[in-house]
Structures are given as structure tokens and as C-alpha cells.
XYZ file of C-alpha atoms in Angstrom:
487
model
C 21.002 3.995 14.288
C 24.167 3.004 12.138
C 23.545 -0.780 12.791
C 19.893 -0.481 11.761
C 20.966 0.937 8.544
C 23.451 -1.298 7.297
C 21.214 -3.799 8.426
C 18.723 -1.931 6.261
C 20.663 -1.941 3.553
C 22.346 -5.203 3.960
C 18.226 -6.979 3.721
C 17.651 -4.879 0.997
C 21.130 -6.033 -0.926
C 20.119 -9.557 -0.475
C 16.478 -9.195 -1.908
C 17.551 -7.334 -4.615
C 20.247 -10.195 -5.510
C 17.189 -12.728 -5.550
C 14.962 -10.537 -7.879
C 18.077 -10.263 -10.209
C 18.782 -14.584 -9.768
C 15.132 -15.349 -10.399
C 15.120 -12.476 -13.213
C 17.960 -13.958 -15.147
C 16.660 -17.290 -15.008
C 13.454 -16.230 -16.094
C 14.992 -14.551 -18.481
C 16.616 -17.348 -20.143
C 13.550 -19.486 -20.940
C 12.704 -20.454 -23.918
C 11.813 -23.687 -25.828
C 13.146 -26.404 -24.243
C 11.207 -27.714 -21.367
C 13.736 -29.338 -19.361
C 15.793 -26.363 -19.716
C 13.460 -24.471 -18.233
C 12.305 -25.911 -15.600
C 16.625 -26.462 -14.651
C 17.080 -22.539 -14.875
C 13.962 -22.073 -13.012
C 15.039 -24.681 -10.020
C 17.994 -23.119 -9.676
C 17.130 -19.575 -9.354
C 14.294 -21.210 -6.592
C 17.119 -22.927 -4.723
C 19.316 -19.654 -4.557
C 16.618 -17.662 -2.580
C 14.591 -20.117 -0.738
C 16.154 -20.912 2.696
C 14.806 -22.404 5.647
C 12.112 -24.724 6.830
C 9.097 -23.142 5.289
C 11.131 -22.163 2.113
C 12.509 -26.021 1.688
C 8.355 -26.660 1.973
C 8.131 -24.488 -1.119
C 10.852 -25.583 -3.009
C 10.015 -29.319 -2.819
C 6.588 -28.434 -4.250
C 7.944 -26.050 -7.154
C 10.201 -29.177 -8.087
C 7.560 -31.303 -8.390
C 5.676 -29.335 -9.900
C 8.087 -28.827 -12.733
C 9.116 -32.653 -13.050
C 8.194 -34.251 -16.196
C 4.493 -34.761 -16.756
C 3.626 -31.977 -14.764
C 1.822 -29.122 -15.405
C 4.700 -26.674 -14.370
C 6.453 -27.413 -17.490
C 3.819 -26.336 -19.767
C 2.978 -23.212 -17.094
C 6.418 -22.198 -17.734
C 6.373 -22.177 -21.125
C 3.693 -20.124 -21.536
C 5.532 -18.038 -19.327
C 8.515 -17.963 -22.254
C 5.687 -17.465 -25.012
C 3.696 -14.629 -23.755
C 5.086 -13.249 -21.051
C 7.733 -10.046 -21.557
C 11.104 -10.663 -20.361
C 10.525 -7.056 -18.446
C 7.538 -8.476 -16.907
C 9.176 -11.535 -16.226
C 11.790 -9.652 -13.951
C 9.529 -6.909 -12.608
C 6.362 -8.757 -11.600
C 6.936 -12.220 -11.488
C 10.519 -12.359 -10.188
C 9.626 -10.240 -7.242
C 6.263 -11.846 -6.609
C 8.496 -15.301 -5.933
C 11.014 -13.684 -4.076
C 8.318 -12.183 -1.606
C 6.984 -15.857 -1.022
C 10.434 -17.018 0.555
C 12.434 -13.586 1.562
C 11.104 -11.506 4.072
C 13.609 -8.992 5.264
C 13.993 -9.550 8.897
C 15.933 -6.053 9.643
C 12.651 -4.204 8.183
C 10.276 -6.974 10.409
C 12.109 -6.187 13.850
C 12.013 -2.533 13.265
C 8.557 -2.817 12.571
C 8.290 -4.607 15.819
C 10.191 -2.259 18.071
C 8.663 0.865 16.587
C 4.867 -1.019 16.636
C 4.944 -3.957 18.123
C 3.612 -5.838 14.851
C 5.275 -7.301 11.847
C 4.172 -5.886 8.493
C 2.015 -7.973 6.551
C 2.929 -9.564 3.534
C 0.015 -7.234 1.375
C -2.339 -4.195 1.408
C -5.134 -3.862 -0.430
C -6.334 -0.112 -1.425
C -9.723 0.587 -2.872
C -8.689 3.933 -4.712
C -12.216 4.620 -5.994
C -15.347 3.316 -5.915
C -16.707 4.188 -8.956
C -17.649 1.866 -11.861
C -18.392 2.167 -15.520
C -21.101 -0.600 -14.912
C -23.733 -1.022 -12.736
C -24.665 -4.402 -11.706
C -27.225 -5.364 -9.754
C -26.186 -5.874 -6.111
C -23.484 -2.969 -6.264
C -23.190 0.531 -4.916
C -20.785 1.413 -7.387
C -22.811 3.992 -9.288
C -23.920 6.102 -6.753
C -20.475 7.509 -6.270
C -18.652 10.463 -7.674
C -15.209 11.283 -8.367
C -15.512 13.806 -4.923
C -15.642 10.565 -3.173
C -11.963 9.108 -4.663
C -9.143 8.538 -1.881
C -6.800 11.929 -2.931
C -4.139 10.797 -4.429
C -1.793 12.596 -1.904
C -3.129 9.836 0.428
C -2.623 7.176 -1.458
C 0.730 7.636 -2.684
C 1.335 8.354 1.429
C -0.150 4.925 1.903
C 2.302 3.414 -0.557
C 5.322 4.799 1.423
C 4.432 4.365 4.435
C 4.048 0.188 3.317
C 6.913 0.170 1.651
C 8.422 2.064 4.501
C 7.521 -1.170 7.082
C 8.773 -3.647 3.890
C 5.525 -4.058 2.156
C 5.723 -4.699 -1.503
C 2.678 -6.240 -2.358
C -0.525 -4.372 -3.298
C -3.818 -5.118 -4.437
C -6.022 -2.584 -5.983
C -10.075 -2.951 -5.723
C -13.128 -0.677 -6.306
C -15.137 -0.022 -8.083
C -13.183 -0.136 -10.959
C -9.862 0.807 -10.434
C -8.958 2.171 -14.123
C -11.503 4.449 -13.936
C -9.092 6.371 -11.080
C -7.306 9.372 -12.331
C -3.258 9.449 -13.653
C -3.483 5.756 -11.765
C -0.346 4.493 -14.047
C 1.687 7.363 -13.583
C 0.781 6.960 -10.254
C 2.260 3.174 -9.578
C 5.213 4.464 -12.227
C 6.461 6.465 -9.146
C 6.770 2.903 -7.023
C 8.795 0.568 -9.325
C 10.016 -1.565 -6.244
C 6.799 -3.034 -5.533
C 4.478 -5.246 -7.265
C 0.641 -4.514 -8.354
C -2.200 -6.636 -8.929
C -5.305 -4.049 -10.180
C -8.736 -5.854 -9.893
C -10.704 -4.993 -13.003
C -13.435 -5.284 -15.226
C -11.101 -5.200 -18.492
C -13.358 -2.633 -19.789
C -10.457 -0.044 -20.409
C -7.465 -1.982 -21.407
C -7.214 -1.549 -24.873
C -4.062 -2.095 -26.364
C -2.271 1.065 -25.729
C -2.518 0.658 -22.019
C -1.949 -3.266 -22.437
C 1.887 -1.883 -23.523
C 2.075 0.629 -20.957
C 1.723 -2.291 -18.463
C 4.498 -4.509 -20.104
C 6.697 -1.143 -19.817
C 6.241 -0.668 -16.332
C 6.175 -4.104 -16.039
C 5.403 -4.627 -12.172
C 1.704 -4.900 -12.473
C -0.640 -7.945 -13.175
C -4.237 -7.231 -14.176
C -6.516 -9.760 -12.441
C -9.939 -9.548 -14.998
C -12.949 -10.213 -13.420
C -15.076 -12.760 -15.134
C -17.507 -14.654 -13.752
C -17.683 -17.892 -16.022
C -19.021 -17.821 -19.612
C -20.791 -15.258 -21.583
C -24.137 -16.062 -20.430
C -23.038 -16.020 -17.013
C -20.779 -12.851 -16.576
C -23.787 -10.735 -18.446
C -25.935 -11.914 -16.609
C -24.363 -11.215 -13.252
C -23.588 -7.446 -15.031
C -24.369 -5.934 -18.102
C -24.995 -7.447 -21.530
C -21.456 -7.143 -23.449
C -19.035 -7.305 -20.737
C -18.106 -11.022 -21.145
C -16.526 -9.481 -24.964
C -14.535 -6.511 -23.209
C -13.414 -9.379 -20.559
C -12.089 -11.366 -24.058
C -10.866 -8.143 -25.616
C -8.740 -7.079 -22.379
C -7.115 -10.482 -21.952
C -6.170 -10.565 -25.616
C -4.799 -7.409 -25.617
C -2.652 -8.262 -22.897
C -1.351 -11.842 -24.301
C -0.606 -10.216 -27.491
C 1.583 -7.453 -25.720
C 3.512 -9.867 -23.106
C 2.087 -8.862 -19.956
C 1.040 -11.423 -17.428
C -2.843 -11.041 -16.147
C -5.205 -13.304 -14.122
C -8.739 -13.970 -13.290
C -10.927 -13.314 -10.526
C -14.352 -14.853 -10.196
C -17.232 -14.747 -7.902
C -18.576 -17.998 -7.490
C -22.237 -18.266 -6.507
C -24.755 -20.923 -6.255
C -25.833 -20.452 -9.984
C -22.704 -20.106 -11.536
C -20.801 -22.794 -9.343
C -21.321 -25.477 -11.518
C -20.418 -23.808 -14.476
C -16.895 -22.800 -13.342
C -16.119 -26.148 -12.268
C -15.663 -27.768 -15.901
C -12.750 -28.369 -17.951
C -13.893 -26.552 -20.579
C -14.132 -23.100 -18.495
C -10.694 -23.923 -17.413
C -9.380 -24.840 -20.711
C -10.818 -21.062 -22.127
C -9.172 -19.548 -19.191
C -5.729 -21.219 -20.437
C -6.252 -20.176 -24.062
C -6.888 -16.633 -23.436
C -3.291 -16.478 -21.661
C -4.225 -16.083 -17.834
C -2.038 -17.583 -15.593
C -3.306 -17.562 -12.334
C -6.710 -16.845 -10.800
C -8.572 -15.941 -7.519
C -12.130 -17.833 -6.927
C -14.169 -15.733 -4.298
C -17.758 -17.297 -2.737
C -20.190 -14.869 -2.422
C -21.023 -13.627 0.659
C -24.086 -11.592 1.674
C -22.899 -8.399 2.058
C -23.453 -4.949 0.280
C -27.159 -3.593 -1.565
C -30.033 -6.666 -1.033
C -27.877 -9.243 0.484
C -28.706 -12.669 -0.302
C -27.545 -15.679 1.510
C -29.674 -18.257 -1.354
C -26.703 -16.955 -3.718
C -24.051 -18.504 -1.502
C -22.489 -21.549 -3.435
C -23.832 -24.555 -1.464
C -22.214 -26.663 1.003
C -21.800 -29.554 -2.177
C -21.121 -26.554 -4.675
C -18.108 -25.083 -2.306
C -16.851 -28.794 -1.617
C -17.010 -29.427 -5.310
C -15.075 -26.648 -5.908
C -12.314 -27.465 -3.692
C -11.495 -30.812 -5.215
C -11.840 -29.082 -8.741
C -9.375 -26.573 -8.146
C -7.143 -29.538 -6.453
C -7.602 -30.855 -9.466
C -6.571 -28.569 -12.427
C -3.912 -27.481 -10.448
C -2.474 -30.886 -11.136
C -3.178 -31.374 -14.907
C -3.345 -27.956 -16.548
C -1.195 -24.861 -16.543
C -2.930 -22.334 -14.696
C -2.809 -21.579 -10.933
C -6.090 -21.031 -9.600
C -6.308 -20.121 -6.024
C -9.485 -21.338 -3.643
C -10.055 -17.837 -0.904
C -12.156 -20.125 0.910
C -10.762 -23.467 0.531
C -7.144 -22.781 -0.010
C -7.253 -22.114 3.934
C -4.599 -24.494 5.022
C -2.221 -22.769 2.079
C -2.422 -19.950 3.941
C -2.831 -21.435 7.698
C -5.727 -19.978 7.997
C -7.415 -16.847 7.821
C -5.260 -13.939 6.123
C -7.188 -10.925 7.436
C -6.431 -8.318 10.408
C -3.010 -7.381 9.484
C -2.198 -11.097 9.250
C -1.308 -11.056 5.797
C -3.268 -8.294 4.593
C -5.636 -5.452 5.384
C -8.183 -3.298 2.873
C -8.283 0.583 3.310
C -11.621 1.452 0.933
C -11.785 4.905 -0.589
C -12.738 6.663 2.690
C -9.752 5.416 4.246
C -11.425 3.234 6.898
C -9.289 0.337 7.684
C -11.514 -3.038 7.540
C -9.760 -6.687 8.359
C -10.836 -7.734 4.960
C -12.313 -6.721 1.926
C -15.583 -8.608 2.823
C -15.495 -7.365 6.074
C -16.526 -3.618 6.045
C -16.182 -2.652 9.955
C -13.401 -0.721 11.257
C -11.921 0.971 14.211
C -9.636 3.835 12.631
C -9.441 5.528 9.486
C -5.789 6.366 7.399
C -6.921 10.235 7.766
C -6.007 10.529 11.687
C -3.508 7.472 12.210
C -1.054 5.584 10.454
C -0.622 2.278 9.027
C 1.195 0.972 11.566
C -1.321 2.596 14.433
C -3.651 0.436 12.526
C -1.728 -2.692 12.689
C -1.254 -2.593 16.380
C -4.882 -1.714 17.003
C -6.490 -3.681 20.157
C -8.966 -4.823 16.999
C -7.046 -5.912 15.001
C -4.708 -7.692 17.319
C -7.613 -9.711 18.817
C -8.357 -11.196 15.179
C -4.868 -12.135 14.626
C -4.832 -13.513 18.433
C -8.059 -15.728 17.202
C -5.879 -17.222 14.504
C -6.651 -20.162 13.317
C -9.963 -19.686 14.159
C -10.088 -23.849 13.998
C -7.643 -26.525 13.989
C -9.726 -27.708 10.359
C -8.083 -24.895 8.578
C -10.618 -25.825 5.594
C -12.913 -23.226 7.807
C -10.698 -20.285 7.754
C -13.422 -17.466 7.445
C -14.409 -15.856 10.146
C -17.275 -13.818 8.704
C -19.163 -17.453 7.306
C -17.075 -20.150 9.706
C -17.156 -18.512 12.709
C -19.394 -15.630 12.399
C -20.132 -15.541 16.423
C -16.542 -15.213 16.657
C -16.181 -12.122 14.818
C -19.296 -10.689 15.897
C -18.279 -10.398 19.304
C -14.983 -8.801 18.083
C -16.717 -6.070 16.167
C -19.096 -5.536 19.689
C -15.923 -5.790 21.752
C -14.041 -3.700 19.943
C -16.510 -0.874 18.927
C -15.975 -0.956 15.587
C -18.238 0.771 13.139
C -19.958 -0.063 9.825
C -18.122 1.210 6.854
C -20.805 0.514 4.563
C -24.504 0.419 5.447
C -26.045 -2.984 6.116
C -22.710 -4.317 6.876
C -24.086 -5.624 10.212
C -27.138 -7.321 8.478
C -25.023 -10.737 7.849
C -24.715 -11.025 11.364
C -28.363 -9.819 12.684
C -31.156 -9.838 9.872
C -29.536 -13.376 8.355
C -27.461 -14.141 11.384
C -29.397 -17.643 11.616
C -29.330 -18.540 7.699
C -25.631 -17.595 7.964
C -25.450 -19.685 10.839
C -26.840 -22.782 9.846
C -25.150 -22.765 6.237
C -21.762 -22.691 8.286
C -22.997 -25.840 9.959
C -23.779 -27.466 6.747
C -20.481 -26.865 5.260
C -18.543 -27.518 8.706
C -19.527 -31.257 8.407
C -18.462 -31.791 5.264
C -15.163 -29.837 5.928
C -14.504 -31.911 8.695
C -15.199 -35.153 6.477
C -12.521 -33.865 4.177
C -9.749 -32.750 6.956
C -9.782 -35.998 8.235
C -10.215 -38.358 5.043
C -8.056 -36.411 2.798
C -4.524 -36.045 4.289
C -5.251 -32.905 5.601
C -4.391 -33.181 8.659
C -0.899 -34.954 7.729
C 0.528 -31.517 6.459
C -1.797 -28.303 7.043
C -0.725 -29.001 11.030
C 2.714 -28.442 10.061
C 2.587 -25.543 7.932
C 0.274 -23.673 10.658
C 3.484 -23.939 12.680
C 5.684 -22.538 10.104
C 3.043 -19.479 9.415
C 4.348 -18.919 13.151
C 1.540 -19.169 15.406
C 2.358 -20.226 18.791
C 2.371 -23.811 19.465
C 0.497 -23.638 22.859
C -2.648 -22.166 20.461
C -2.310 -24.819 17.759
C -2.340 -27.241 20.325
C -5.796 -25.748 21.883
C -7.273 -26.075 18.484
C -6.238 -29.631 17.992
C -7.719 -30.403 21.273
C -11.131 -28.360 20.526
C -11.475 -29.915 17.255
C -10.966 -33.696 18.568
C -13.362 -33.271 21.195
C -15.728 -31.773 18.374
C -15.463 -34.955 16.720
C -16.155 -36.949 19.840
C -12.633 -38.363 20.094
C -10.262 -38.026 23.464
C -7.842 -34.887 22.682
């Protein structure tokens, strides 16, 4: 027991010294570009260690070389961003990319036989001040909230196994009672609320720089015309209004959009891009739409040429503007594949069911009766990290559109139960609509993976994201033969 805590506390020790590097060195910038990017390089190279951390730190370099786009990134960064934030949010989101503590990970494994994700994401409530069309949201009441003794037991037991991570959905999550105070109480971890930006006015926009650990990602989903439409007329202003209020008080914030096949087009311009910049986000998640939830409809998926179109966009302004944003579907090889099942992350919705994903709304136990880590080493959700990567094309990481057999059988096998109703209607009612725009995309996918250097470096990194060789190798060999070539 005394060798597991100084171990403990010898992991902790050394994280701590990389939030403080990175912190200082964020903490320095200011208006000289090359300085920057030198005090930012250096703070990378004092953390990052081994083989997948080198991987990292060669891109970050690059990235901040002359011409790039890193330059200008981080000096926005300097301009808008509070030092406090700087230290709090973005320090320790970096040092969670390249330092996981491996006393908390084998602990994890001796006392579960699992190692603790990288994130969780909590749906605290969900309720909504808006009710768009498609969304359950306003047929729930505050009776229906997670307690808040649960979820602050949630957040211990994570950070308990070494999670520091967390991602909070609805509904809309503002709308949740004391939920500031609430994340006050956890000021070693890091927070990324989903919202609508409906309630961050500027009071709240400095009680977020103060805490400074949490990163509002505002939902938008492309311009005015669009985002109304998709909820009610006047939201696309209190999206504007939230993200100015938080430039203007130095706290960092991102998008999130839902991409769908009449918007697509629209959020692949410069111009969207360019208003994203403006406004002050920094970084950005870009969902497809997927038919689940109220009147599911599989004509709103993004088409096979929309999501391909969006993948080489997003490749794209990565390269040539300052602003990060990140591809769910597309980014797969980032990632190695799929991130769901405990992989990298989980979703406990305001019941306390645990689902594999925030899409995927089956689940096997609830937070109520188990823990997290009974959860993690559930025969369910072991078998979908077992399945991982579900194809050596990592460009088709999701298993709920890209393999939906796959999962199917899973949730049969497994006994797992719908969390919301309808949730099995993707696979039955529009199982062969689902089916056939997975084929669609699969051959252009495949195009891609083997024209575009794909397949030089996403092998590689699948290796480093530590699945076992003897499966990669089984995926290669399935995937050649799909192609018609010898293995």
C-alpha cells in the first residue's frame, strides 16, 4: 500500500510539474511570434516523452514554423485568452494529450481490469430553453435532472481512476442548477460544457475566466439562416452574443456543429470559417447527423460527396487558418479509430444509464447500482473495445453508420436496453437505408485511404493507440482482400 502511494504521489508530482512548464510558457506569450512559438516548443518538449509523444511534438513544431497557422493560433491565444485560463484549461488539456499517469492506469487495472479512459461525458439535464424540431428536450422537467449528489460522485470516482477530462451535454447544460459552483469544487480537472450560448451573458463569461478550467463549446450550426432554421428564430444572435462575451472577458470557447445534408455545403466555405475565427473560437467539433432521437431521418445525413467534402475541407483550414476544427467522423485515424466503449470515453445521460457513445443510447448498467469502473469492465463494453478498429480504413471508424451489423449484434449479444425510445429504429425500421448509405461512403473512403497517404501513417499510430498487433494485422488482411488484392 506504501509503494502505491508514493507512486501515487510521485505521477501526480510529475503532472503537476508539466501543467506548471506549459503554464509558464503560456504565460509568457505575447507579441512576438517567434517568441512564442520558442516558449511554446519548449514547454512541449519538457512533457512529451516517448514514441507517440515524439509523433505529437513533430506535428506541434511544424505547426508553429513560419508560415504556419500555429503562429497566428497562438497569438490569438496571447490576445484573448486569460493568462488564468491559459494555465487552467489549456495547459492541462496539453498535458493530458502526452502524460498519462501510469501508477493511476495499473491500479485501475488490478482493481478492474481496464484502464481509465482519457474522458467522460455527463448529460446533467436534459432540459432545454429551446425546442427544436427533432428534440425531446422539452418534455422534461427539472424532477428528471441527475441529483447532484450523483454527479459530483461521478466526478470523484473519475478523477479517482485519473480522469480529468469531462464533457458536459443535454439538453442544455446551463440550464442545470448551482452547475458553476458545482465544477468550482473540482479545480484539477478540465470542462468542456456543450451549449446553446443562450445564458452566457457577461457576468458568467467572467465567472468562467475565474475558474478558469472550463471551455464553452457553442453550438452553431452555420450562418444565421441556417442555425434558426435548424432551431428557433434568434438563436444564431445569442450564439454571437455568447462568443463575444467570452472573447471580450479572456476565456477560451469553441464550436460545435451538426452537419447535415442541407447545411453541409454551407459550413464548408472560407467565409464560415473566417466568421468562426473573428468571433474568437479556437477550436471546434463537426458532428454528422445521424438518425436517431424524435422522427429520425436518414435523407438529413450529409451525403457520401458532402462527408468526403468535408474531410478535405477541414484538412484544409487546418493548414491555412488559425482554428482547430476537429472531423468526429473523419478525424478517425487521429484517434485510431472509434473512441467509444470506455475506449476513450463513455456518456452517462441524466438517468444515469451508461451508453458507449453519445449517439449510441443502449446500455447494460446504470451509475445508480454500479460504479464507473463496474461499467468499464462490463462484458459490453469490453466486446466494443475488443472490435477496435472496427476496419483497417480507419476513415470508417463508426460503428453505429460503418459497421452498423457490427454493433447490432453487440447490443443483441449483450442484452442491452434502449435508453431512449426508438433508439433501435436506426438499426430495424431504416436498417437498409442505413445500410446502403454506409456502402456509398465506404467506397469513397477506401478511394481516399489508399490515394491519400493514409495508409503511410494512420497504420502506425493505430499501433501506438495500443491495440494489439495480431488484430491490426487481421484488419490489414480483411481490408486487402476487400479490395481484391493478396493480403
Amino acid at each position: 500500500m506504501a509503494v502505491q502511494i508514493v507512486s501515487r504521489t510521485v505521477s501526480r508530482t510529475k503532472r503537476e510539474l508539466g501543467e506548471r512548464v506549459l503554464g509558464r510558457a503560456l504565460g509568457l506569450l505575447g507579441n512576438n511570434p517567434d517568441g512564442n512559438a520558442k516558449y511554446f516548443i519548449m514547454g512541449i518538449n519538457r512533457i512529451a516523452s516517448g514514441e507517440r509523444g515524439e509523433m505529437v511534438r513533430n506535428w506541434v513544431q511544424h505547426w508553429l514554423s513560419e508560415g504556419e497557422p500555429g503562429r497566428e493560433f497562438l497569438g490569438k491565444i496571447a490576445k484573448n485568452v486569460h493568462v488564468n485560463v491559459r494555465r487552467r484549461f489549456i495547459a492541462r488539456m496539453f498535458v493530458s494529450l502526452f502524460f498519462r499517469d501510469r501508477a493511476t492506469i495499473e491500479r485501475c487495472n488490478q482493481q478492474y481490469g481496464v484502464s481509465p479512459p482519457q474522458c467522460m461525458v455527463i448529460s446533467p439535464t436534459m432540459r432545454c430553453n429551446y425546442s427544436c424540431q427533432g428534440c425531446y428536450a422539452a418534455s422534461y422537467e427539472r424532477k428528471d435532472d441527475l441529483p447532484p449528489e450523483v454527479f459530483e460522485r461521478l466526478l470523484r470516482e473519475a478523477e479517482d481512476m485519473g480522469i480529468r477530462f469531462f464533457i458536459l451535454v443535454g439538453g442544455e447544460p446551463f440550464i442545470y442548477p448551482n452547475l458553476l459552483e458545482l465544477l468550482g469544487r473540482h479545480s484539477q480537472s478540465f470542462f468542456q460544457i456543450y451549449t446553446n450560448g443562450y445564458y452566457i451573458n457577461k457576468s458568467v463569461a467572467r465567472r468562467l475566466v475565474k475558474l478558469g478550467n472550463i471551455a464553452p463549446m457553442i453550438s452553431v450550426n452555420g450562418p444565421e439562416e441556417f442555425t434558426d432554421a435548424s432551431r428557433v428564430e434568434g438563436s444564431f444572435k445569442a450564439v454571437e452574443s455568447a462568443m463575444d462575451n467570452l472573447r471580450e472577458a479572456g476565456c477560451i470557447f469553441g464550436f460545435s456543429t451538426l452537419a447535415t445534408s442541407l447545411n453541409a455545403d454551407a459550413l464548408c466555405t472560407d467565409e464560415w470559417m473566417d466568421f468562426l475565427v473573428k468571433k474568437g473560437a479556437l477550436y471546434g467539433w463537426i458532428f454528422l447527423y445521424m438518425p436517431v432521437g424524435r422522427d429520425p431521418d436518414t435523407s438529413l445525413m450529409p451525403t457520401p460527396e458532402q462527408r468526403d467534402n468535408l474531410r478535405t475541407f477541414v484538412q484544409r483550414i487546418r493548414k491555412t487558418k488559425p482554428i482547430i476544427p476537429i472531423d468526429f467522423w473523419n478525424d478517425g485515424p487521429m484517434a485510431g479509430s472509434c473512441l467509444a466503449g470506455g475506449r476513450h470515453y463513455f456518456h452517462i445521460n441524466h438517468r444515469g444509464d451508461v451508453e458507449p457513445c453519445i449517439f449510441c443510447h443502449f446500455s447494460t448498467h446504470n451509475i445508480h447500482e454500479c460504479s464507473i469502473g463496474d461499467v468499464l469492465k462490463s462484458p459490453f463494453f469490453q466486446a466494443i473495445r475488443e472490435k477496435q478498429p472496427l476496419s483497417h480504413n480507419t476513415l470508417l471508424p463508426c460503428p453505429l453508420i460503418d459497421h452498423p451489423d457490427t454493433i447490432w449484434n453487440l447490443i443483441q449479444e449483450y442484452g442491452a436496453h434502449a435508453t431512449h425510445e426508438g433508439a433501435e429504429t436506426m438499426f430495424t425500421t431504416l436498417g437498409q437505408e442505413v445500410r446502403e448509405y454506409g456502402e456509398k461512403v465506404r467506397q469513397k473512403m477506401n478511394d481516399a485511404w489508399d490515394n491519400e497517404g493514409y495508409s503511410k501513417w494512420a497504420p502506425a499510430w493505430a499501433r501506438l493507440c495500443g491495440f494489439p498487433p495480431e488484430r491490426l494485422e487481421a484488419r490489414r488482411q480483411e481490408y486487402e482482400r476487400s479490395r481484391g488484392r493478396e493480403p
